[in-house]
mmCIF file with all atom_site columns, N, CA and C in Angstrom:
data_model
loop_
_atom_site.group_PDB
_atom_site.id
_atom_site.type_symbol
_atom_site.label_atom_id
_atom_site.label_alt_id
_atom_site.label_comp_id
_atom_site.label_asym_id
_atom_site.label_entity_id
_atom_site.label_seq_id
_atom_site.pdbx_PDB_ins_code
_atom_site.Cartn_x
_atom_site.Cartn_y
_atom_site.Cartn_z
_atom_site.occupancy
_atom_site.B_iso_or_equiv
_atom_site.pdbx_formal_charge
_atom_site.auth_seq_id
_atom_site.auth_comp_id
_atom_site.auth_asym_id
_atom_site.auth_atom_id
_atom_site.pdbx_PDB_model_num
ATOM 1   N N  . ASP A 1 1  ? 2.780  -83.601 29.721 1.00 42.00 ? 1  ASP A N  1
ATOM 2   C CA . ASP A 1 1  ? 3.884  -84.337 29.665 1.00 42.00 ? 1  ASP A CA 1
ATOM 3   C C  . ASP A 1 1  ? 5.317  -83.457 30.267 1.00 42.00 ? 1  ASP A C  1
ATOM 4   N N  . GLY A 1 2  ? 4.923  -82.291 30.300 1.00 47.00 ? 2  GLY A N  1
ATOM 5   C CA . GLY A 1 2  ? 6.133  -81.396 30.659 1.00 47.00 ? 2  GLY A CA 1
ATOM 6   C C  . GLY A 1 2  ? 7.163  -80.895 29.891 1.00 47.00 ? 2  GLY A C  1
ATOM 7   N N  . VAL A 1 3  ? 7.159  -81.770 28.762 1.00 51.00 ? 3  VAL A N  1
ATOM 8   C CA . VAL A 1 3  ? 8.286  -81.417 27.755 1.00 51.00 ? 3  VAL A CA 1
ATOM 9   C C  . VAL A 1 3  ? 8.385  -80.144 27.204 1.00 51.00 ? 3  VAL A C  1
ATOM 10  N N  . GLY A 1 4  ? 9.490  -79.180 27.418 1.00 53.00 ? 4  GLY A N  1
ATOM 11  C CA . GLY A 1 4  ? 9.411  -78.138 26.950 1.00 53.00 ? 4  GLY A CA 1
ATOM 12  C C  . GLY A 1 4  ? 9.017  -76.965 28.020 1.00 53.00 ? 4  GLY A C  1
ATOM 13  N N  . VAL A 1 5  ? 8.608  -77.540 29.122 1.00 52.00 ? 5  VAL A N  1
ATOM 14  C CA . VAL A 1 5  ? 8.203  -76.477 29.993 1.00 52.00 ? 5  VAL A CA 1
ATOM 15  C C  . VAL A 1 5  ? 9.430  -76.212 31.127 1.00 52.00 ? 5  VAL A C  1
ATOM 16  N N  . ARG A 1 6  ? 9.903  -75.056 31.070 1.00 53.00 ? 6  ARG A N  1
ATOM 17  C CA . ARG A 1 6  ? 11.016 -74.703 31.744 1.00 53.00 ? 6  ARG A CA 1
ATOM 18  C C  . ARG A 1 6  ? 10.709 -73.399 32.687 1.00 53.00 ? 6  ARG A C  1
ATOM 19  N N  . PRO A 1 7  ? 9.875  -73.504 33.980 1.00 55.00 ? 7  PRO A N  1
ATOM 20  C CA . PRO A 1 7  ? 9.338  -72.341 34.557 1.00 55.00 ? 7  PRO A CA 1
ATOM 21  C C  . PRO A 1 7  ? 10.398 -71.514 34.929 1.00 55.00 ? 7  PRO A C  1
ATOM 22  N N  . GLU A 1 8  ? 11.617 -71.624 35.031 1.00 58.00 ? 8  GLU A N  1
ATOM 23  C CA . GLU A 1 8  ? 12.753 -70.792 35.253 1.00 58.00 ? 8  GLU A CA 1
ATOM 24  C C  . GLU A 1 8  ? 13.105 -69.772 34.284 1.00 58.00 ? 8  GLU A C  1
ATOM 25  N N  . LEU A 1 9  ? 12.557 -69.898 32.854 1.00 51.00 ? 9  LEU A N  1
ATOM 26  C CA . LEU A 1 9  ? 12.567 -69.327 31.904 1.00 51.00 ? 9  LEU A CA 1
ATOM 27  C C  . LEU A 1 9  ? 11.338 -68.314 31.683 1.00 51.00 ? 9  LEU A C  1
ATOM 28  N N  . PRO A 1 10 ? 11.744 -67.133 31.574 1.00 55.00 ? 10 PRO A N  1
ATOM 29  C CA . PRO A 1 10 ? 10.535 -66.103 31.149 1.00 55.00 ? 10 PRO A CA 1
ATOM 30  C C  . PRO A 1 10 ? 10.473 -66.230 29.755 1.00 55.00 ? 10 PRO A C  1
ATOM 31  N N  . GLY A 1 11 ? 9.196  -65.701 29.317 1.00 57.00 ? 11 GLY A N  1
ATOM 32  C CA . GLY A 1 11 ? 8.735  -65.485 28.025 1.00 57.00 ? 11 GLY A CA 1
ATOM 33  C C  . GLY A 1 11 ? 8.087  -66.657 27.367 1.00 57.00 ? 11 GLY A C  1
ATOM 34  N N  . GLY A 1 12 ? 7.969  -66.482 26.046 1.00 61.00 ? 12 GLY A N  1
ATOM 35  C CA . GLY A 1 12 ? 7.462  -67.653 25.309 1.00 61.00 ? 12 GLY A CA 1
ATOM 36  C C  . GLY A 1 12 ? 8.350  -68.688 24.573 1.00 61.00 ? 12 GLY A C  1
ATOM 37  N N  . GLN A 1 13 ? 7.576  -69.401 23.818 1.00 70.00 ? 13 GLN A N  1
ATOM 38  C CA . GLN A 1 13 ? 8.424  -70.607 23.193 1.00 70.00 ? 13 GLN A CA 1
ATOM 39  C C  . GLN A 1 13 ? 8.041  -70.405 21.525 1.00 70.00 ? 13 GLN A C  1
ATOM 40  N N  . ILE A 1 14 ? 9.271  -70.472 20.970 1.00 90.00 ? 14 ILE A N  1
ATOM 41  C CA . ILE A 1 14 ? 9.014  -70.287 19.363 1.00 90.00 ? 14 ILE A CA 1
ATOM 42  C C  . ILE A 1 14 ? 9.728  -71.754 18.828 1.00 90.00 ? 14 ILE A C  1
ATOM 43  N N  . ALA A 1 15 ? 9.046  -72.172 17.735 1.00 95.00 ? 15 ALA A N  1
ATOM 44  C CA . ALA A 1 15 ? 9.587  -73.433 17.197 1.00 95.00 ? 15 ALA A CA 1
ATOM 45  C C  . ALA A 1 15 ? 9.840  -73.231 15.640 1.00 95.00 ? 15 ALA A C  1
ATOM 46  N N  . PHE A 1 16 ? 10.774 -73.943 15.117 1.00 96.00 ? 16 PHE A N  1
ATOM 47  C CA . PHE A 1 16 ? 11.150 -73.655 13.913 1.00 96.00 ? 16 PHE A CA 1
ATOM 48  C C  . PHE A 1 16 ? 11.214 -75.199 13.252 1.00 96.00 ? 16 PHE A C  1
ATOM 49  N N  . LEU A 1 17 ? 10.620 -75.467 12.146 1.00 97.00 ? 17 LEU A N  1
ATOM 50  C CA . LEU A 1 17 ? 10.219 -76.719 11.589 1.00 97.00 ? 17 LEU A CA 1
ATOM 51  C C  . LEU A 1 17 ? 11.447 -76.689 10.631 1.00 97.00 ? 17 LEU A C  1
ATOM 52  N N  . VAL A 1 18 ? 12.148 -77.869 10.570 1.00 98.00 ? 18 VAL A N  1
ATOM 53  C CA . VAL A 1 18 ? 13.264 -78.001 9.697  1.00 98.00 ? 18 VAL A CA 1
ATOM 54  C C  . VAL A 1 18 ? 13.018 -79.446 9.136  1.00 98.00 ? 18 VAL A C  1
ATOM 55  N N  . GLN A 1 19 ? 13.953 -79.924 7.992  1.00 97.00 ? 19 GLN A N  1
ATOM 56  C CA . GLN A 1 19 ? 14.061 -81.096 7.629  1.00 97.00 ? 19 GLN A CA 1
ATOM 57  C C  . GLN A 1 19 ? 14.773 -82.098 8.677  1.00 97.00 ? 19 GLN A C  1
ATOM 58  N N  . PRO A 1 20 ? 14.502 -83.216 8.801  1.00 95.00 ? 20 PRO A N  1
ATOM 59  C CA . PRO A 1 20 ? 14.987 -84.234 9.699  1.00 95.00 ? 20 PRO A CA 1
ATOM 60  C C  . PRO A 1 20 ? 16.665 -84.455 9.636  1.00 95.00 ? 20 PRO A C  1
ATOM 61  N N  . ASP A 1 21 ? 17.094 -84.163 8.608  1.00 93.00 ? 21 ASP A N  1
ATOM 62  C CA . ASP A 1 21 ? 18.727 -84.059 8.509  1.00 93.00 ? 21 ASP A CA 1
ATOM 63  C C  . ASP A 1 21 ? 19.160 -82.761 8.904  1.00 93.00 ? 21 ASP A C  1
ATOM 64  N N  . GLU A 1 22 ? 18.446 -81.859 9.074  1.00 97.00 ? 22 GLU A N  1
ATOM 65  C CA . GLU A 1 22 ? 18.905 -80.396 9.501  1.00 97.00 ? 22 GLU A CA 1
ATOM 66  C C  . GLU A 1 22 ? 18.873 -80.329 10.992 1.00 97.00 ? 22 GLU A C  1
ATOM 67  N N  . VAL A 1 23 ? 18.349 -81.124 11.851 1.00 98.00 ? 23 VAL A N  1
ATOM 68  C CA . VAL A 1 23 ? 18.280 -80.793 13.159 1.00 98.00 ? 23 VAL A CA 1
ATOM 69  C C  . VAL A 1 23 ? 19.628 -80.973 13.797 1.00 98.00 ? 23 VAL A C  1
ATOM 70  N N  . GLU A 1 24 ? 20.678 -81.942 13.530 1.00 97.00 ? 24 GLU A N  1
ATOM 71  C CA . GLU A 1 24 ? 21.866 -82.092 13.806 1.00 97.00 ? 24 GLU A CA 1
ATOM 72  C C  . GLU A 1 24 ? 22.721 -81.035 13.326 1.00 97.00 ? 24 GLU A C  1
ATOM 73  N N  . LEU A 1 25 ? 22.743 -80.608 12.194 1.00 97.00 ? 25 LEU A N  1
ATOM 74  C CA . LEU A 1 25 ? 23.279 -79.450 11.653 1.00 97.00 ? 25 LEU A CA 1
ATOM 75  C C  . LEU A 1 25 ? 23.043 -78.149 12.329 1.00 97.00 ? 25 LEU A C  1
ATOM 76  N N  . CYS A 1 26 ? 21.655 -77.841 12.596 1.00 98.00 ? 26 CYS A N  1
ATOM 77  C CA . CYS A 1 26 ? 21.290 -76.631 13.485 1.00 98.00 ? 26 CYS A CA 1
ATOM 78  C C  . CYS A 1 26 ? 21.997 -76.787 14.849 1.00 98.00 ? 26 CYS A C  1
ATOM 79  N N  . TYR A 1 27 ? 21.746 -77.786 15.352 1.00 98.00 ? 27 TYR A N  1
ATOM 80  C CA . TYR A 1 27 ? 22.475 -78.103 16.882 1.00 98.00 ? 27 TYR A CA 1
ATOM 81  C C  . TYR A 1 27 ? 23.902 -77.496 16.762 1.00 98.00 ? 27 TYR A C  1
ATOM 82  N N  . GLN A 1 28 ? 24.558 -78.187 15.710 1.00 98.00 ? 28 GLN A N  1
ATOM 83  C CA . GLN A 1 28 ? 26.088 -77.951 15.794 1.00 98.00 ? 28 GLN A CA 1
ATOM 84  C C  . GLN A 1 28 ? 26.268 -76.288 15.489 1.00 98.00 ? 28 GLN A C  1
ATOM 85  N N  . GLN A 1 29 ? 25.621 -75.873 14.703 1.00 98.00 ? 29 GLN A N  1
ATOM 86  C CA . GLN A 1 29 ? 25.746 -74.331 14.662 1.00 98.00 ? 29 GLN A CA 1
ATOM 87  C C  . GLN A 1 29 ? 25.324 -73.637 15.682 1.00 98.00 ? 29 GLN A C  1
ATOM 88  N N  . LEU A 1 30 ? 24.490 -73.927 16.417 1.00 97.00 ? 30 LEU A N  1
ATOM 89  C CA . LEU A 1 30 ? 24.166 -73.360 17.652 1.00 97.00 ? 30 LEU A CA 1
ATOM 90  C C  . LEU A 1 30 ? 25.308 -73.474 18.722 1.00 97.00 ? 30 LEU A C  1
ATOM 91  N N  . LEU A 1 31 ? 25.828 -74.739 18.874 1.00 97.00 ? 31 LEU A N  1
ATOM 92  C CA . LEU A 1 31 ? 27.006 -75.022 19.846 1.00 97.00 ? 31 LEU A CA 1
ATOM 93  C C  . LEU A 1 31 ? 28.395 -73.942 19.293 1.00 97.00 ? 31 LEU A C  1
ATOM 94  N N  . ALA A 1 32 ? 28.426 -73.847 18.233 1.00 98.00 ? 32 ALA A N  1
ATOM 95  C CA . ALA A 1 32 ? 29.597 -73.187 17.646 1.00 98.00 ? 32 ALA A CA 1
ATOM 96  C C  . ALA A 1 32 ? 29.381 -71.698 17.818 1.00 98.00 ? 32 ALA A C  1
ATOM 97  N N  . LYS A 1 33 ? 28.096 -71.299 17.808 1.00 97.00 ? 33 LYS A N  1
ATOM 98  C CA . LYS A 1 33 ? 27.791 -69.828 18.092 1.00 97.00 ? 33 LYS A CA 1
ATOM 99  C C  . LYS A 1 33 ? 27.900 -69.579 19.883 1.00 97.00 ? 33 LYS A C  1
ATOM 100 N N  . GLY A 1 34 ? 28.024 -70.732 20.710 1.00 96.00 ? 34 GLY A N  1
ATOM 101 C CA . GLY A 1 34 ? 28.127 -70.448 22.103 1.00 96.00 ? 34 GLY A CA 1
ATOM 102 C C  . GLY A 1 34 ? 26.477 -70.169 22.639 1.00 96.00 ? 34 GLY A C  1
ATOM 103 N N  . VAL A 1 35 ? 25.549 -70.675 21.932 1.00 96.00 ? 35 VAL A N  1
ATOM 104 C CA . VAL A 1 35 ? 24.059 -70.584 22.304 1.00 96.00 ? 35 VAL A CA 1
ATOM 105 C C  . VAL A 1 35 ? 23.962 -71.720 23.470 1.00 96.00 ? 35 VAL A C  1
ATOM 106 N N  . GLU A 1 36 ? 23.172 -71.174 24.585 1.00 95.00 ? 36 GLU A N  1
ATOM 107 C CA . GLU A 1 36 ? 22.950 -72.125 25.645 1.00 95.00 ? 36 GLU A CA 1
ATOM 108 C C  . GLU A 1 36 ? 21.831 -73.047 24.996 1.00 95.00 ? 36 GLU A C  1
ATOM 109 N N  . ILE A 1 37 ? 22.315 -74.355 25.250 1.00 97.00 ? 37 ILE A N  1
ATOM 110 C CA . ILE A 1 37 ? 21.489 -75.453 24.727 1.00 97.00 ? 37 ILE A CA 1
ATOM 111 C C  . ILE A 1 37 ? 20.782 -76.003 26.162 1.00 97.00 ? 37 ILE A C  1
ATOM 112 N N  . LEU A 1 38 ? 19.430 -76.157 26.048 1.00 96.00 ? 38 LEU A N  1
ATOM 113 C CA . LEU A 1 38 ? 18.597 -76.577 27.172 1.00 96.00 ? 38 LEU A CA 1
ATOM 114 C C  . LEU A 1 38 ? 18.421 -78.027 26.920 1.00 96.00 ? 38 LEU A C  1
ATOM 115 N N  . ASP A 1 39 ? 18.277 -78.509 25.801 1.00 97.00 ? 39 ASP A N  1
ATOM 116 C CA . ASP A 1 39 ? 17.950 -79.929 25.563 1.00 97.00 ? 39 ASP A CA 1
ATOM 117 C C  . ASP A 1 39 ? 18.638 -80.337 24.042 1.00 97.00 ? 39 ASP A C  1
ATOM 118 N N  . PRO A 1 40 ? 19.542 -81.168 24.170 1.00 97.00 ? 40 PRO A N  1
ATOM 119 C CA . PRO A 1 40 ? 20.140 -81.528 22.750 1.00 97.00 ? 40 PRO A CA 1
ATOM 120 C C  . PRO A 1 40 ? 19.302 -82.348 21.986 1.00 97.00 ? 40 PRO A C  1
ATOM 121 N N  . PRO A 1 41 ? 19.757 -82.655 20.746 1.00 97.00 ? 41 PRO A N  1
ATOM 122 C CA . PRO A 1 41 ? 18.746 -83.490 19.736 1.00 97.00 ? 41 PRO A CA 1
ATOM 123 C C  . PRO A 1 41 ? 18.354 -84.839 20.445 1.00 97.00 ? 41 PRO A C  1
ATOM 124 N N  . THR A 1 42 ? 16.895 -84.720 20.509 1.00 96.00 ? 42 THR A N  1
ATOM 125 C CA . THR A 1 42 ? 16.196 -85.939 21.076 1.00 96.00 ? 42 THR A CA 1
ATOM 126 C C  . THR A 1 42 ? 15.122 -86.305 20.226 1.00 96.00 ? 42 THR A C  1
ATOM 127 N N  . ASP A 1 43 ? 14.788 -87.705 20.025 1.00 97.00 ? 43 ASP A N  1
ATOM 128 C CA . ASP A 1 43 ? 13.591 -88.145 19.437 1.00 97.00 ? 43 ASP A CA 1
ATOM 129 C C  . ASP A 1 43 ? 12.402 -88.127 20.569 1.00 97.00 ? 43 ASP A C  1
ATOM 130 N N  . GLN A 1 44 ? 11.592 -87.532 20.128 1.00 95.00 ? 44 GLN A N  1
ATOM 131 C CA . GLN A 1 44 ? 10.442 -87.276 21.260 1.00 95.00 ? 44 GLN A CA 1
ATOM 132 C C  . GLN A 1 44 ? 9.442  -88.445 20.944 1.00 95.00 ? 44 GLN A C  1
ATOM 133 N N  . PRO A 1 45 ? 8.463  -88.934 21.630 1.00 95.00 ? 45 PRO A N  1
ATOM 134 C CA . PRO A 1 45 ? 7.433  -90.061 21.469 1.00 95.00 ? 45 PRO A CA 1
ATOM 135 C C  . PRO A 1 45 ? 6.397  -89.336 20.697 1.00 95.00 ? 45 PRO A C  1
ATOM 136 N N  . ARG A 1 46 ? 6.246  -88.078 20.640 1.00 92.00 ? 46 ARG A N  1
ATOM 137 C CA . ARG A 1 46 ? 5.129  -87.429 19.693 1.00 92.00 ? 46 ARG A CA 1
ATOM 138 C C  . ARG A 1 46 ? 5.773  -87.329 18.290 1.00 92.00 ? 46 ARG A C  1
ATOM 139 N N  . GLY A 1 47 ? 6.682  -88.111 17.921 1.00 96.00 ? 47 GLY A N  1
ATOM 140 C CA . GLY A 1 47 ? 7.163  -88.056 16.451 1.00 96.00 ? 47 GLY A CA 1
ATOM 141 C C  . GLY A 1 47 ? 7.952  -86.789 15.985 1.00 96.00 ? 47 GLY A C  1
ATOM 142 N N  . HIS A 1 48 ? 8.699  -86.150 16.822 1.00 96.00 ? 48 HIS A N  1
ATOM 143 C CA . HIS A 1 48 ? 9.348  -85.068 16.552 1.00 96.00 ? 48 HIS A CA 1
ATOM 144 C C  . HIS A 1 48 ? 11.043 -85.547 17.089 1.00 96.00 ? 48 HIS A C  1
ATOM 145 N N  . ARG A 1 49 ? 11.813 -84.889 16.390 1.00 97.00 ? 49 ARG A N  1
ATOM 146 C CA . ARG A 1 49 ? 13.102 -84.688 16.755 1.00 97.00 ? 49 ARG A CA 1
ATOM 147 C C  . ARG A 1 49 ? 13.389 -83.253 17.092 1.00 97.00 ? 49 ARG A C  1
ATOM 148 N N  . THR A 1 50 ? 13.833 -82.893 18.446 1.00 97.00 ? 50 THR A N  1
ATOM 149 C CA . THR A 1 50 ? 13.957 -81.642 18.811 1.00 97.00 ? 50 THR A CA 1
ATOM 150 C C  . THR A 1 50 ? 15.203 -81.143 19.263 1.00 97.00 ? 50 THR A C  1
ATOM 151 N N  . VAL A 1 51 ? 15.453 -80.180 19.481 1.00 98.00 ? 51 VAL A N  1
ATOM 152 C CA . VAL A 1 51 ? 16.521 -79.340 20.100 1.00 98.00 ? 51 VAL A CA 1
ATOM 153 C C  . VAL A 1 51 ? 15.867 -78.000 20.766 1.00 98.00 ? 51 VAL A C  1
ATOM 154 N N  . TYR A 1 52 ? 16.178 -78.033 22.077 1.00 97.00 ? 52 TYR A N  1
ATOM 155 C CA . TYR A 1 52 ? 15.669 -76.744 22.687 1.00 97.00 ? 52 TYR A CA 1
ATOM 156 C C  . TYR A 1 52 ? 16.763 -75.922 23.158 1.00 97.00 ? 52 TYR A C  1
ATOM 157 N N  . PHE A 1 53 ? 16.829 -74.652 23.066 1.00 96.00 ? 53 PHE A N  1
ATOM 158 C CA . PHE A 1 53 ? 17.641 -73.731 23.299 1.00 96.00 ? 53 PHE A CA 1
ATOM 159 C C  . PHE A 1 53 ? 17.066 -72.394 23.821 1.00 96.00 ? 53 PHE A C  1
ATOM 160 N N  . SER A 1 54 ? 17.995 -71.346 24.397 1.00 93.00 ? 54 SER A N  1
ATOM 161 C CA . SER A 1 54 ? 17.511 -70.347 24.983 1.00 93.00 ? 54 SER A CA 1
ATOM 162 C C  . SER A 1 54 ? 18.205 -69.066 24.113 1.00 93.00 ? 54 SER A C  1
ATOM 163 N N  . ASP A 1 55 ? 17.449 -67.956 23.839 1.00 89.00 ? 55 ASP A N  1
ATOM 164 C CA . ASP A 1 55 ? 17.941 -66.584 23.314 1.00 89.00 ? 55 ASP A CA 1
ATOM 165 C C  . ASP A 1 55 ? 18.617 -65.954 24.530 1.00 89.00 ? 55 ASP A C  1
ATOM 166 N N  . PRO A 1 56 ? 19.100 -64.866 23.949 1.00 88.00 ? 56 PRO A N  1
ATOM 167 C CA . PRO A 1 56 ? 19.593 -63.922 25.070 1.00 88.00 ? 56 PRO A CA 1
ATOM 168 C C  . PRO A 1 56 ? 18.754 -63.335 26.171 1.00 88.00 ? 56 PRO A C  1
ATOM 169 N N  . GLU A 1 57 ? 17.392 -63.139 25.780 1.00 86.00 ? 57 GLU A N  1
ATOM 170 C CA . GLU A 1 57 ? 16.338 -62.944 26.760 1.00 86.00 ? 57 GLU A CA 1
ATOM 171 C C  . GLU A 1 57 ? 15.747 -63.894 27.523 1.00 86.00 ? 57 GLU A C  1
ATOM 172 N N  . GLY A 1 58 ? 16.171 -65.136 27.468 1.00 83.00 ? 58 GLY A N  1
ATOM 173 C CA . GLY A 1 58 ? 15.801 -66.144 28.171 1.00 83.00 ? 58 GLY A CA 1
ATOM 174 C C  . GLY A 1 58 ? 14.467 -66.794 27.512 1.00 83.00 ? 58 GLY A C  1
ATOM 175 N N  . ASN A 1 59 ? 14.114 -66.440 26.294 1.00 88.00 ? 59 ASN A N  1
ATOM 176 C CA . ASN A 1 59 ? 12.938 -67.161 25.763 1.00 88.00 ? 59 ASN A CA 1
ATOM 177 C C  . ASN A 1 59 ? 13.424 -68.587 25.269 1.00 88.00 ? 59 ASN A C  1
ATOM 178 N N  . MET A 1 60 ? 12.524 -69.662 25.432 1.00 91.00 ? 60 MET A N  1
ATOM 179 C CA . MET A 1 60 ? 12.970 -70.947 24.970 1.00 91.00 ? 60 MET A CA 1
ATOM 180 C C  . MET A 1 60 ? 12.544 -71.166 23.525 1.00 91.00 ? 60 MET A C  1
ATOM 181 N N  . LEU A 1 61 ? 13.477 -71.436 22.733 1.00 95.00 ? 61 LEU A N  1
ATOM 182 C CA . LEU A 1 61 ? 13.359 -71.802 21.351 1.00 95.00 ? 61 LEU A CA 1
ATOM 183 C C  . LEU A 1 61 ? 13.337 -73.397 20.894 1.00 95.00 ? 61 LEU A C  1
ATOM 184 N N  . GLU A 1 62 ? 12.758 -73.672 19.957 1.00 97.00 ? 62 GLU A N  1
ATOM 185 C CA . GLU A 1 62 ? 12.817 -75.104 19.537 1.00 97.00 ? 62 GLU A CA 1
ATOM 186 C C  . GLU A 1 62 ? 12.882 -75.262 17.848 1.00 97.00 ? 62 GLU A C  1
ATOM 187 N N  . ILE A 1 63 ? 14.119 -76.172 17.792 1.00 98.00 ? 63 ILE A N  1
ATOM 188 C CA . ILE A 1 63 ? 14.129 -76.638 16.357 1.00 98.00 ? 63 ILE A CA 1
ATOM 189 C C  . ILE A 1 63 ? 13.610 -77.949 16.388 1.00 98.00 ? 63 ILE A C  1
ATOM 190 N N  . TYR A 1 64 ? 12.863 -78.308 15.371 1.00 97.00 ? 64 TYR A N  1
ATOM 191 C CA . TYR A 1 64 ? 12.324 -79.529 15.390 1.00 97.00 ? 64 TYR A CA 1
ATOM 192 C C  . TYR A 1 64 ? 12.061 -79.984 13.908 1.00 97.00 ? 64 TYR A C  1
ATOM 193 N N  . ALA A 1 65 ? 11.900 -81.446 13.819 1.00 98.00 ? 65 ALA A N  1
ATOM 194 C CA . ALA A 1 65 ? 11.650 -82.372 12.457 1.00 98.00 ? 65 ALA A CA 1
ATOM 195 C C  . ALA A 1 65 ? 10.625 -83.071 12.768 1.00 98.00 ? 65 ALA A C  1
ATOM 196 N N  . GLU A 1 66 ? 9.831  -83.395 12.066 1.00 97.00 ? 66 GLU A N  1
ATOM 197 C CA . GLU A 1 66 ? 8.822  -84.259 12.041 1.00 97.00 ? 66 GLU A CA 1
ATOM 198 C C  . GLU A 1 66 ? 9.442  -85.691 11.585 1.00 97.00 ? 66 GLU A C  1
ATOM 199 N N  . ILE A 1 67 ? 9.207  -86.835 12.505 1.00 94.00 ? 67 ILE A N  1
ATOM 200 C CA . ILE A 1 67 ? 10.277 -88.078 12.171 1.00 94.00 ? 67 ILE A CA 1
ATOM 201 C C  . ILE A 1 67 ? 9.359  -89.344 12.103 1.00 94.00 ? 67 ILE A C  1
#
């Protein structure tokens, strides 16, 4: 489905599982630190709420919760 696929970014993807009410908190903390957000909090059809962001080396990272 192409979700999470960003060919312009090198490296791998790492995902962090959190509780559903923590997704927004993590997002706000990332914004406060000036982290590049690739995709803000989104409810995915696969039953996850996700936030995608990039680390300084260009790796895609994901915070997600099962909803």
